[in-house]
PDB file of C-alpha atoms in Angstrom:
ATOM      1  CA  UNK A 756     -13.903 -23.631  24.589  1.00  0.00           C
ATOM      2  CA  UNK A 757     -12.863 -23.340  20.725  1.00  0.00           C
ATOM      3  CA  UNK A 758      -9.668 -21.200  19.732  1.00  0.00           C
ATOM      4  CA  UNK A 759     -12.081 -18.589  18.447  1.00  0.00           C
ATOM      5  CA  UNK A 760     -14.358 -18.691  21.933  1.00  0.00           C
ATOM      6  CA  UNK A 761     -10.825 -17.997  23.939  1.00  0.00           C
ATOM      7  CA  UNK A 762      -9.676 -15.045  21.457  1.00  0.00           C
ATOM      8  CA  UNK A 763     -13.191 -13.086  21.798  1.00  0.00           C
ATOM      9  CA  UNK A 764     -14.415 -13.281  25.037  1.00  0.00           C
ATOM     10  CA  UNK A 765     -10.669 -11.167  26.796  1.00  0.00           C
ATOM     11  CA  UNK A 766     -11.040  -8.949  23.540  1.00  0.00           C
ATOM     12  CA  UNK A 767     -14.177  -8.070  23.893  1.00  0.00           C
ATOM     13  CA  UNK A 768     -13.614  -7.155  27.768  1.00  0.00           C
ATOM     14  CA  UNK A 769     -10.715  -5.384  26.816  1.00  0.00           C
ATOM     15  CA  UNK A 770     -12.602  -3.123  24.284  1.00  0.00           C
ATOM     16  CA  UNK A 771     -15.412  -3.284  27.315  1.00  0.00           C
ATOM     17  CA  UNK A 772     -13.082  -2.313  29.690  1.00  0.00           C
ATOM     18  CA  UNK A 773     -10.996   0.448  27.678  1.00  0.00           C
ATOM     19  CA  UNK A 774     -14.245   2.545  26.468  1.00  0.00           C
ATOM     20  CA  UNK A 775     -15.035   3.169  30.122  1.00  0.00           C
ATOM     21  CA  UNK A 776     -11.835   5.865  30.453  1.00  0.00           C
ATOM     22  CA  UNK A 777     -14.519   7.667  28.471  1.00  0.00           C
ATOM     23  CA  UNK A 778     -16.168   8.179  31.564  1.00  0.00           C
ATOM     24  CA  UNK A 779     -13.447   9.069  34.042  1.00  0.00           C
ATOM     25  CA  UNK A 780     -12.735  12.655  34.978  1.00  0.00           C
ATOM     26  CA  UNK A 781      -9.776  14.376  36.196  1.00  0.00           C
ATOM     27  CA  UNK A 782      -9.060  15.571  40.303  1.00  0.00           C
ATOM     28  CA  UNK A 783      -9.273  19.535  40.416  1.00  0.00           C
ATOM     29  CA  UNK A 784      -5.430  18.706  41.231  1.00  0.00           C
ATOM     30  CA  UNK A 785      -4.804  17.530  38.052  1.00  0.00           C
ATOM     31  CA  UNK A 786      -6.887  20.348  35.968  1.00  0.00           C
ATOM     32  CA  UNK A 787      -4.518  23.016  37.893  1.00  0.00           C
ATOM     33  CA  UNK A 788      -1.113  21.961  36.088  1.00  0.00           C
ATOM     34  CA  UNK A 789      -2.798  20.268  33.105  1.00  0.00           C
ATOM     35  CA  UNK A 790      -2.293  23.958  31.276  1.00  0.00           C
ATOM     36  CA  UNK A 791      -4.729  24.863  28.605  1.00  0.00           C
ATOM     37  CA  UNK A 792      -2.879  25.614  25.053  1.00  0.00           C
ATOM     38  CA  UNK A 793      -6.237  26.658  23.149  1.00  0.00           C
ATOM     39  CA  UNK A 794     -10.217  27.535  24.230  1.00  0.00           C
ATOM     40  CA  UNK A 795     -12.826  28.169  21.399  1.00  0.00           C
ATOM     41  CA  UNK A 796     -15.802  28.928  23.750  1.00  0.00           C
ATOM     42  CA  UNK A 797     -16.172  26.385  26.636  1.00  0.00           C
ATOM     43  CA  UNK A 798     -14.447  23.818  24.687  1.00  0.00           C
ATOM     44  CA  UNK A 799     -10.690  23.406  26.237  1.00  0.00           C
ATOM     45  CA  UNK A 800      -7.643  21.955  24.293  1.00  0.00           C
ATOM     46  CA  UNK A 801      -5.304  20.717  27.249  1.00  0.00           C
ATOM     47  CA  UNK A 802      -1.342  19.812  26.874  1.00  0.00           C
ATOM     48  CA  UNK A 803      -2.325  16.097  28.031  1.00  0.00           C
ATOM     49  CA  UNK A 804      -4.190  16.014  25.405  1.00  0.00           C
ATOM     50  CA  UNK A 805      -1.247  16.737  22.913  1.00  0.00           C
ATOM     51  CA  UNK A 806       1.115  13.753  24.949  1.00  0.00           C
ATOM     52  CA  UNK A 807       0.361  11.246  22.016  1.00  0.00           C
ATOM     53  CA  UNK A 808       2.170  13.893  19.793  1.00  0.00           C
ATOM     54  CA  UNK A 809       5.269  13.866  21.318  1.00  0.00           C
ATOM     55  CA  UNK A 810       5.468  10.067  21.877  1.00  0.00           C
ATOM     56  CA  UNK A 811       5.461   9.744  18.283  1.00  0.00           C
ATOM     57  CA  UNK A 812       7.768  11.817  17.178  1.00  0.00           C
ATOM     58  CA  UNK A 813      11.954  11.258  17.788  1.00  0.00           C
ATOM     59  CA  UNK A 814      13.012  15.239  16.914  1.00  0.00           C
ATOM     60  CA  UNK A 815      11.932  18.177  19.181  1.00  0.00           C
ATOM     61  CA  UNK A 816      11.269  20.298  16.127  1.00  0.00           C
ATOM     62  CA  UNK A 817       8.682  17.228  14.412  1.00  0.00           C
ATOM     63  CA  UNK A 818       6.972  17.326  17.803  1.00  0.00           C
ATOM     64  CA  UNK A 819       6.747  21.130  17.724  1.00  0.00           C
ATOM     65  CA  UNK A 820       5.419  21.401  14.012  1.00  0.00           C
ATOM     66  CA  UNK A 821       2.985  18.621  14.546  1.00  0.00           C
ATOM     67  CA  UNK A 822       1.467  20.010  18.051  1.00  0.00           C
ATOM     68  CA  UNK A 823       0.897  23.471  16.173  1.00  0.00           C
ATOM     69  CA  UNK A 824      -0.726  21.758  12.979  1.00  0.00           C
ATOM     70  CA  UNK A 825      -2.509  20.229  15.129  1.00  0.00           C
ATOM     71  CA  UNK A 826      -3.851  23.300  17.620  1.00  0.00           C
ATOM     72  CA  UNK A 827      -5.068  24.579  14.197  1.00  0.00           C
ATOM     73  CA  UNK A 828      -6.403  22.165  13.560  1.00  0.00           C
ATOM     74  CA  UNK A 829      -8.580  21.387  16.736  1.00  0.00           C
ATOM     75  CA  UNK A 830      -9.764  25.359  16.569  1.00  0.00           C
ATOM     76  CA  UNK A 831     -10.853  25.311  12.623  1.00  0.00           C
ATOM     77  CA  UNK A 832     -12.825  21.916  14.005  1.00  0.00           C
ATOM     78  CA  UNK A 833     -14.310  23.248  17.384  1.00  0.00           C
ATOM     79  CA  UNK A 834     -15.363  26.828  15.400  1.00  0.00           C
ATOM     80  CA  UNK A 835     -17.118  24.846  12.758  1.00  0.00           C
ATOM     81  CA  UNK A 836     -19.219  22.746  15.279  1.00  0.00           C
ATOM     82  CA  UNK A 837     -20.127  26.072  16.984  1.00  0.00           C
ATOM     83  CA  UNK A 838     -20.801  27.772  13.767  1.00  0.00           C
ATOM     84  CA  UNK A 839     -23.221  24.469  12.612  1.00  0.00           C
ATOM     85  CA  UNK A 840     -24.656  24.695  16.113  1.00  0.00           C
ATOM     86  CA  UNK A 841     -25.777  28.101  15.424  1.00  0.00           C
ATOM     87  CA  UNK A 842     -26.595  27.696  12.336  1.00  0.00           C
ATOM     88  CA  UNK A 843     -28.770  24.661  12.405  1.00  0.00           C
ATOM     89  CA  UNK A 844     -31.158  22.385  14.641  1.00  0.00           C
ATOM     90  CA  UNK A 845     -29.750  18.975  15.464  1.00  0.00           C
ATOM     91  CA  UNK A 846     -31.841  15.950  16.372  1.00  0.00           C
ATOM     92  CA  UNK A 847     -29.904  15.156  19.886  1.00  0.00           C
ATOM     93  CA  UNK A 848     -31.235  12.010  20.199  1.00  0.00           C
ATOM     94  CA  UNK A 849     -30.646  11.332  16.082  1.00  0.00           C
ATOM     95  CA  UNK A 850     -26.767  12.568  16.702  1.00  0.00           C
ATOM     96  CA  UNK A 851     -26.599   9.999  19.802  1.00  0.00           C
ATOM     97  CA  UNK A 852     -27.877   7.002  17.728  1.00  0.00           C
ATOM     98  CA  UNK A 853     -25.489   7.778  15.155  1.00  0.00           C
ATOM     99  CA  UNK A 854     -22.481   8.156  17.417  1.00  0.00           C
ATOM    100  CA  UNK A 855     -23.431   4.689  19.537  1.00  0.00           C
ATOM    101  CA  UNK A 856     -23.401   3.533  15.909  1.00  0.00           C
ATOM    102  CA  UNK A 857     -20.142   4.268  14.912  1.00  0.00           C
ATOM    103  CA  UNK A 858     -18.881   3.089  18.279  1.00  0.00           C
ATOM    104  CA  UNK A 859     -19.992  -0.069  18.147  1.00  0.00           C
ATOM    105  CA  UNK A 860     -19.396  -0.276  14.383  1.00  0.00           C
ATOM    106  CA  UNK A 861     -15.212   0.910  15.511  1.00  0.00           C
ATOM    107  CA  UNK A 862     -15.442  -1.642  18.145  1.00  0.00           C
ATOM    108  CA  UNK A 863     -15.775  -4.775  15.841  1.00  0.00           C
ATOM    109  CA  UNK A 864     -13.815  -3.633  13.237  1.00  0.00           C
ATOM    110  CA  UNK A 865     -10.660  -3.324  16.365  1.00  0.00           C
ATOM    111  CA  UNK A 866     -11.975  -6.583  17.099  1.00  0.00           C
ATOM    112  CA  UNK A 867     -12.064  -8.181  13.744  1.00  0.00           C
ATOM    113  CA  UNK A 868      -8.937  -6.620  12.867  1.00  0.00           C
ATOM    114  CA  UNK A 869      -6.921  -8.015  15.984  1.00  0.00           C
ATOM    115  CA  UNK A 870      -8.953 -11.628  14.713  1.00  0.00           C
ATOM    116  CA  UNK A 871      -7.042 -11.868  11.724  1.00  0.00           C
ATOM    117  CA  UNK A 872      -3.842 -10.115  12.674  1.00  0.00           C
ATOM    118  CA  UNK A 873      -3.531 -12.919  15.078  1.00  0.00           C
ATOM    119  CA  UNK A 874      -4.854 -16.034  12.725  1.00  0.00           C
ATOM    120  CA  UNK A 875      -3.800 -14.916   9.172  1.00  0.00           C
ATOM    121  CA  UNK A 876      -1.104 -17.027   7.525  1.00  0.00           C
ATOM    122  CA  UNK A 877       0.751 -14.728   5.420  1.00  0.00           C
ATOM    123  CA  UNK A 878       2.729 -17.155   3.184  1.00  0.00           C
ATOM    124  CA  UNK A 879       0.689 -17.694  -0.136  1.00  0.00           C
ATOM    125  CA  UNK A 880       2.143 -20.102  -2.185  1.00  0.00           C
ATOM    126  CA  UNK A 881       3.657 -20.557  -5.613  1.00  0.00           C
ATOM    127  CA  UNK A 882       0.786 -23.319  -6.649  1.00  0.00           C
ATOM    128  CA  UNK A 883      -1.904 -20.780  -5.735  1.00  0.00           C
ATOM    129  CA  UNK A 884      -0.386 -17.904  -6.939  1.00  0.00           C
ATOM    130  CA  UNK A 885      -0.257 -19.838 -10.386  1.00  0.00           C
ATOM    131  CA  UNK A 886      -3.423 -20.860 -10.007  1.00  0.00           C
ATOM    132  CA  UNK A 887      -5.160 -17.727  -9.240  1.00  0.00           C
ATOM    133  CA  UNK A 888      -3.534 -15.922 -12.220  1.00  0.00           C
ATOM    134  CA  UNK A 889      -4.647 -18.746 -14.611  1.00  0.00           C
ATOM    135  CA  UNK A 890      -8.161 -18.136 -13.896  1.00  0.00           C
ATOM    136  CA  UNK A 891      -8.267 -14.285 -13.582  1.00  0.00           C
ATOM    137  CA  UNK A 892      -5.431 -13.125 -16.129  1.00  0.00           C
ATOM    138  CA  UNK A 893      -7.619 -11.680 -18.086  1.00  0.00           C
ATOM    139  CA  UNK A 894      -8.344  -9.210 -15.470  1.00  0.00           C
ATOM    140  CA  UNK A 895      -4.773  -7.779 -15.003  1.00  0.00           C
ATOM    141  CA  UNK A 896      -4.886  -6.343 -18.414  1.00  0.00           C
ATOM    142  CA  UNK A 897      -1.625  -4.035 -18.979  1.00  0.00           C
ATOM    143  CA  UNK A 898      -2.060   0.146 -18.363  1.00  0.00           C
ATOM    144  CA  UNK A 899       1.187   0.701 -20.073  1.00  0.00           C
ATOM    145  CA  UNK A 900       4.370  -0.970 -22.024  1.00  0.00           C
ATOM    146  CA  UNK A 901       6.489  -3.106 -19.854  1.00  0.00           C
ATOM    147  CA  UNK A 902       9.659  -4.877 -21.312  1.00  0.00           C
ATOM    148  CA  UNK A 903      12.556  -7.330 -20.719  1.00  0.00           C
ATOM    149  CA  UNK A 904      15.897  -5.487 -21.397  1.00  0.00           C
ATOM    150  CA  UNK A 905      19.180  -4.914 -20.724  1.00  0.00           C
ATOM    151  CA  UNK A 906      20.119  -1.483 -20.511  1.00  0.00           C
ATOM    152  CA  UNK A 907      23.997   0.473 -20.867  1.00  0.00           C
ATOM    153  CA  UNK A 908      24.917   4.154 -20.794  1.00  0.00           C
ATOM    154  CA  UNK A 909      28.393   4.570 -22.375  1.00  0.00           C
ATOM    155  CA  UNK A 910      30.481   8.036 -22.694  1.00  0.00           C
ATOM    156  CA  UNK A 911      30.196   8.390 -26.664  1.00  0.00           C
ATOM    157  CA  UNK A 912      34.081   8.942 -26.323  1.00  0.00           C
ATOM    158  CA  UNK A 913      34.298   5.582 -25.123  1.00  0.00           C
ATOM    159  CA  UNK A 914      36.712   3.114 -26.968  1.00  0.00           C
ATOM    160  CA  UNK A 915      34.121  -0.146 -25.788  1.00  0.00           C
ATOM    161  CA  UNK A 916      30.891   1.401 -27.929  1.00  0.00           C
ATOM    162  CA  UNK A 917      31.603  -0.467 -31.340  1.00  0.00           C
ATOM    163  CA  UNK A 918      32.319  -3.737 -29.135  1.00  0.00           C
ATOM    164  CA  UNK A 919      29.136  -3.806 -26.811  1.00  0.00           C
ATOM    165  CA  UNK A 920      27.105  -2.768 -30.212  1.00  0.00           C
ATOM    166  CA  UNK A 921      29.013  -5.875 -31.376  1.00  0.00           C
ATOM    167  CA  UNK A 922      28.494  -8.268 -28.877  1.00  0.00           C
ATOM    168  CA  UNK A 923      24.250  -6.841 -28.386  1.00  0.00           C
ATOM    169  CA  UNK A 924      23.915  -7.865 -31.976  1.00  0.00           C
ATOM    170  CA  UNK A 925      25.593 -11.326 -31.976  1.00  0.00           C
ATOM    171  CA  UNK A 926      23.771 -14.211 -29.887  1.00  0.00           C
ATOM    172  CA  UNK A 927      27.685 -15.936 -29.845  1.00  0.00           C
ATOM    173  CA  UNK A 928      27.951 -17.755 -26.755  1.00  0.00           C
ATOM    174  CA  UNK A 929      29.998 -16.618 -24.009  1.00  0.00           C
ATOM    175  CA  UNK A 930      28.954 -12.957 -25.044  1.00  0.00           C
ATOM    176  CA  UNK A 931      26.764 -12.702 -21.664  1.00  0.00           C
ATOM    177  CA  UNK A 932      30.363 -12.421 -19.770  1.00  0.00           C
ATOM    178  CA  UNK A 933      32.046  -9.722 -22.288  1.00  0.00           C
ATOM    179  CA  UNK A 934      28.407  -7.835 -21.885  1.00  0.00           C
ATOM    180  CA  UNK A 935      28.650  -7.566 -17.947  1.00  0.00           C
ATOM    181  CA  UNK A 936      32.270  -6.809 -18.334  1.00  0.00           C
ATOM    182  CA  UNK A 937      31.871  -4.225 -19.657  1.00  0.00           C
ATOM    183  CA  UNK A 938      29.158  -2.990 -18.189  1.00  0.00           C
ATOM    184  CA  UNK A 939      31.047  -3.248 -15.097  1.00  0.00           C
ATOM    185  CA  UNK A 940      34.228  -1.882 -16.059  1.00  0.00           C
ATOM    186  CA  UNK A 941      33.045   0.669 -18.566  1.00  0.00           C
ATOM    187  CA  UNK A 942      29.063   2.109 -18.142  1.00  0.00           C
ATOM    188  CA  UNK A 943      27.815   5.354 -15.942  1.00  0.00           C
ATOM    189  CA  UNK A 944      24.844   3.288 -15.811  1.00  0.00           C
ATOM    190  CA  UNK A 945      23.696  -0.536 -16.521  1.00  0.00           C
ATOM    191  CA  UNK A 946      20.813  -2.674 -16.238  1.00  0.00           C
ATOM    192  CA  UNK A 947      20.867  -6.274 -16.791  1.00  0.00           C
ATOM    193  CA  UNK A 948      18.458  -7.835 -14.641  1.00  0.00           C
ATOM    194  CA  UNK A 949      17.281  -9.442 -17.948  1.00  0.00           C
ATOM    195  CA  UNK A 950      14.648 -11.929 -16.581  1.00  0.00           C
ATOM    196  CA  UNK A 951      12.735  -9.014 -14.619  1.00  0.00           C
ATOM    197  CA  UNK A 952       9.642  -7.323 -16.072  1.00  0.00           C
ATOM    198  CA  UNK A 953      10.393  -3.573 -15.696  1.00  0.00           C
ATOM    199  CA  UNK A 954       8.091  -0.847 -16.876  1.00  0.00           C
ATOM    200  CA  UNK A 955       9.634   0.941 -19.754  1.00  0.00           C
ATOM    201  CA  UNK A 956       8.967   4.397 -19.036  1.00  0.00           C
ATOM    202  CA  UNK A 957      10.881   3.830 -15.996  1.00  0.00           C
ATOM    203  CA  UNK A 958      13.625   2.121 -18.141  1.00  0.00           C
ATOM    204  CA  UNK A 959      13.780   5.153 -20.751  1.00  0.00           C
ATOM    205  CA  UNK A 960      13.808   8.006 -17.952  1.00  0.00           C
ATOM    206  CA  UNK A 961      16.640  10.609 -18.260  1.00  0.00           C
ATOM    207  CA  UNK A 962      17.353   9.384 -21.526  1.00  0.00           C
ATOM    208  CA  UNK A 963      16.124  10.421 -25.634  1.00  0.00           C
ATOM    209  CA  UNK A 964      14.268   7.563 -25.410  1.00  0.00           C
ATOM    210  CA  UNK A 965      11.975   9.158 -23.148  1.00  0.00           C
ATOM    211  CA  UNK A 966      10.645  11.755 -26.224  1.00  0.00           C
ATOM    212  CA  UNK A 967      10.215   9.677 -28.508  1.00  0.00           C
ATOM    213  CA  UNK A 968       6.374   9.901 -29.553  1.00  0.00           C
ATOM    214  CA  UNK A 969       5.811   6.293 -30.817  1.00  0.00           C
ATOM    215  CA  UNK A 970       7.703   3.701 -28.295  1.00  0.00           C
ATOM    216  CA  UNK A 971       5.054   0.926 -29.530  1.00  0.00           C
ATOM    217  CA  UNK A 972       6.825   1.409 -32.800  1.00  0.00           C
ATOM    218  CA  UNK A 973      10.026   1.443 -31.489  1.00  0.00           C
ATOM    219  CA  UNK A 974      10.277  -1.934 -29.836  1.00  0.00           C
ATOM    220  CA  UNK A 975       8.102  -3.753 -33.365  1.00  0.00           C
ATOM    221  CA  UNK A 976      10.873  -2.777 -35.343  1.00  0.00           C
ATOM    222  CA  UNK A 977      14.498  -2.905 -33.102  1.00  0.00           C
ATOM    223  CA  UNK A 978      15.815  -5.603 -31.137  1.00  0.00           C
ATOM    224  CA  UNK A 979      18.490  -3.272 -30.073  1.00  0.00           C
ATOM    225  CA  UNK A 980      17.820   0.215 -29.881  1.00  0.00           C
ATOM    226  CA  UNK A 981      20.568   2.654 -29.582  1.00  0.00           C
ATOM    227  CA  UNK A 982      19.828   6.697 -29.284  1.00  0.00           C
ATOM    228  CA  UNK A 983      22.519   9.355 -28.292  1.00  0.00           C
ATOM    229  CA  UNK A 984      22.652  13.085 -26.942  1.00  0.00           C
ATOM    230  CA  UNK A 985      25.398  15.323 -26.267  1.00  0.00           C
ATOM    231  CA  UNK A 986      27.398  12.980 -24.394  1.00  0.00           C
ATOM    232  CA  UNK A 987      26.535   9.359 -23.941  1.00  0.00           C
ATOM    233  CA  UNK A 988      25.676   6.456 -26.451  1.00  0.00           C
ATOM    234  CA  UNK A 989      22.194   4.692 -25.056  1.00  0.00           C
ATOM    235  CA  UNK A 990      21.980   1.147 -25.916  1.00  0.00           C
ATOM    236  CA  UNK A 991      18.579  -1.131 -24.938  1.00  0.00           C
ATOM    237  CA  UNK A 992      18.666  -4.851 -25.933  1.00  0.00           C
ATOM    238  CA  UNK A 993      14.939  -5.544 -26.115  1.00  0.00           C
ATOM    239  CA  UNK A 994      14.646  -9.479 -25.039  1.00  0.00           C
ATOM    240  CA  UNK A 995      10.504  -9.251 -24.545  1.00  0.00           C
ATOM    241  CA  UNK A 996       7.653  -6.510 -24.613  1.00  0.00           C
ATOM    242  CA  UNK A 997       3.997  -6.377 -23.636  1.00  0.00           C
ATOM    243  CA  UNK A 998       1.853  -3.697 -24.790  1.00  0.00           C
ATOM    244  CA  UNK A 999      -1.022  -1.680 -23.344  1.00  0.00           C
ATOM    245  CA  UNK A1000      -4.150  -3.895 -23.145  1.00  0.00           C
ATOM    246  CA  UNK A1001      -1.958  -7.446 -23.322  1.00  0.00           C
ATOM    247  CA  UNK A1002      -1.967  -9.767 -20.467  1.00  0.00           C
ATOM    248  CA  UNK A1003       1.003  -9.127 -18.617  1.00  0.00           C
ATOM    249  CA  UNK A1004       3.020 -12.246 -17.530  1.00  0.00           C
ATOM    250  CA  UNK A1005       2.479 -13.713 -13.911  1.00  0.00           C
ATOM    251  CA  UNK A1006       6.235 -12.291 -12.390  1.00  0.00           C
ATOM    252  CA  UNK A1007       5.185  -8.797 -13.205  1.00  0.00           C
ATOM    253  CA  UNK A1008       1.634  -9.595 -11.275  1.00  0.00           C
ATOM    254  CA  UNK A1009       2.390 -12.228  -8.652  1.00  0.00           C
ATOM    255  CA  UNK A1010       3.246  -9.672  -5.874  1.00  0.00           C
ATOM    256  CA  UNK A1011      -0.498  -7.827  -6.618  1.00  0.00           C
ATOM    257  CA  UNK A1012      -2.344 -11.567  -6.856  1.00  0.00           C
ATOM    258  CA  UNK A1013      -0.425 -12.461  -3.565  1.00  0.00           C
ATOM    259  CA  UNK A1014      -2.050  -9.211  -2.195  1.00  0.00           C
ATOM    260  CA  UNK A1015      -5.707 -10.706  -3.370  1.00  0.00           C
ATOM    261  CA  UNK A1016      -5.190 -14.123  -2.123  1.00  0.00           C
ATOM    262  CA  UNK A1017      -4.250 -12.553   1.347  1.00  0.00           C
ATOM    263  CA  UNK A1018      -7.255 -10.469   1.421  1.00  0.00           C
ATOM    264  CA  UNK A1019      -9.376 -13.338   0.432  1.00  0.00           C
ATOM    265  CA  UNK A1020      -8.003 -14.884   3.343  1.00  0.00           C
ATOM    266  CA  UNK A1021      -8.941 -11.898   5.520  1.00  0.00           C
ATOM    267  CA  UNK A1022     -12.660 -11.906   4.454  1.00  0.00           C
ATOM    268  CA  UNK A1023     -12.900 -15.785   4.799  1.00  0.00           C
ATOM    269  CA  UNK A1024     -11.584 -15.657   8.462  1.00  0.00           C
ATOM    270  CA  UNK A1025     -14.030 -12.708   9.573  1.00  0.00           C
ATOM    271  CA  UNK A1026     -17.010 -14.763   8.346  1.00  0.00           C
ATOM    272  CA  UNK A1027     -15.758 -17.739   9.898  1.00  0.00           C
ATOM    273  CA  UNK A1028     -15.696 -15.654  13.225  1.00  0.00           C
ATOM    274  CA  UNK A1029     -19.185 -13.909  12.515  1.00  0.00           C
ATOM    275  CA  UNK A1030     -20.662 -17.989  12.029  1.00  0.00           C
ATOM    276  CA  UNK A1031     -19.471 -18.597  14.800  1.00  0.00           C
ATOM    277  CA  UNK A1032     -20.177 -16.605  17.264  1.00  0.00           C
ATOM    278  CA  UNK A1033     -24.041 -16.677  15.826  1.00  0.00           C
ATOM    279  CA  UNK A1034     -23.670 -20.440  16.192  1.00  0.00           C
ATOM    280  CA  UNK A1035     -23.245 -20.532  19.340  1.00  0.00           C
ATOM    281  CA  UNK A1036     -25.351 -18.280  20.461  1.00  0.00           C
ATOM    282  CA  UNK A1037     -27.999 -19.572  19.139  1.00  0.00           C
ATOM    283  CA  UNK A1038     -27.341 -22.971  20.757  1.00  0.00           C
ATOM    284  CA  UNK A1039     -27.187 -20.889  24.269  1.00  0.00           C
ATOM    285  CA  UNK A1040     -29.939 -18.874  23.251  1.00  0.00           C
ATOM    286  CA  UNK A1041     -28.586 -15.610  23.717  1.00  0.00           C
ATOM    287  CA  UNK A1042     -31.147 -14.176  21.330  1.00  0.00           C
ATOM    288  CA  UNK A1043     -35.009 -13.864  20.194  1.00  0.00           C
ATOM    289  CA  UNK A1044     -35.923 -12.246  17.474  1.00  0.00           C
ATOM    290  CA  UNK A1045     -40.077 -11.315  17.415  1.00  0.00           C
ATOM    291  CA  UNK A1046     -42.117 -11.419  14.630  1.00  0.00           C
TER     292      UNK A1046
END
């Protein structure tokens, strides 16, 4: 029996076996303590039917919130289906079809799902990462600015302003020590992940930056710009940018191509499965179709 014949056929029971608690009904026994908590006509809400609530939730008060959303829920739902049933004539056997439909259709997809879960290797490598993002970069075209930069927020007061100004100017070696210094020892804030893609709106946040009505100007003409308010000095050494509409470099995409390549993996598995359980059941001729 092939790996995929030994993963469907216990599923499949399972899922078999499972939809039959459809069917099972409770001792009078059990009705008489399993208190009702809301009624819209014949239709009963029970409080076993509101244990899955409470086995989700850690806090007594989540578990209270949720079970009343809920209650409300379940009436507004049960009065509409009386209202339409008043309302309107239903094909009974046309609502039927449709509801074997969407069981069966709920059925594979559990089955498919549990398919891959259990046969999906999640590691996507570096080579087709690359590879993938070589062939399809022109599809990840930019929505907004995104830069390499370090960042500092000084006090204006402070004494180390002319010297980080100093050193973000100068490309003097050893200056990448004296920079972190003093970030370290000196700035409210700091960024200097410099070989990170960051967005810059998210950069410029909470600072003058942020108002400034032409930031695609801004980074064409400064390597280093510096803006101030009422009490710190704002300093943003620009290293790289990418504009709206330019291809955006693989490190800022890798992590949504990794996402792709996964899902490609996903898709390829379920046909695999569908093949083969058509396969062979053709060769066993489980099957006729009639002309």
């Amino acid at each position: 029996m092939s790996p995929i014949s030994k993963f469907i056929f216990p599923t499949v029971i399972c899922l078999l076996l499972s939809s039959c608690d459809l069917f099972k009904f409770k001792s009078s026994a059990e009705d008489e303590v399993d208190d009702v908590v809301a009624s819209v006509g014949n239709q009963l809400l029970k409080k076993s039917d509101l244990n899955f609530i409470s086995a989700q939730n850690s806090t007594e008060e989540d578990s209270i919130n949720i079970t009343n959303r809920y209650i409300q829920s379940w009436v507004r739902k049960q009065l509409m289906i009386k209202e339409a049933g008043k309302t309107m004539s239903f094909d009974e056997a046309e609502l039927n079809r449709k509801l074997l439909d969407y069981r069966y259709a709920l059925m594979v997809y559990e089955f498919e799902k549990a398919y891959v879960e259990a046969n999906t290797d999640r590691i996507v490598s570096e080579t087709d990462i690359q590879e993938y993002y070589e062939l399809h970069k022109e599809n990840f075209s930019l929505k907004e600015i995104i830069v390499r930069t370090n960042f500092f927020k000084l006090e204006k007061s402070s004494n180390q302003n002319r010297v980080l100004e100093r050193l973000l100017n100068t490309n003097k070696t050893g200056s990448d020590s004296e920079i972190r210094q003093i970030a370290l020892n000196h700035a409210s804030n700091y960024f200097l992940e410099d070989s990170t893609w960051v967005r810059f709106e998210d950069i410029i946040i909470n600072t003058p930056i942020a108002s400034n009505n032409n930031k695609v100007q801004l980074l064409r003409n400064n390597k280093l710009i510096k803006a101030d308010d009422d009490a710190y000095t704002y300093y943003f050494k620009i290293l790289e940018y990418k504009l709206q509409e330019q291809i955006p470099p693989m490190d800022f995409v890798k992590e949504e191509v990794s996402k792709i390549l996964l899902n490609k993996k996903r898709i390829a598995l379920v046909e695999q499965l569908q093949k083969e359980i058509y396969n062979r059941a053709l060769e066993n001729n489980e099957f006729k179709i009639y002309e």
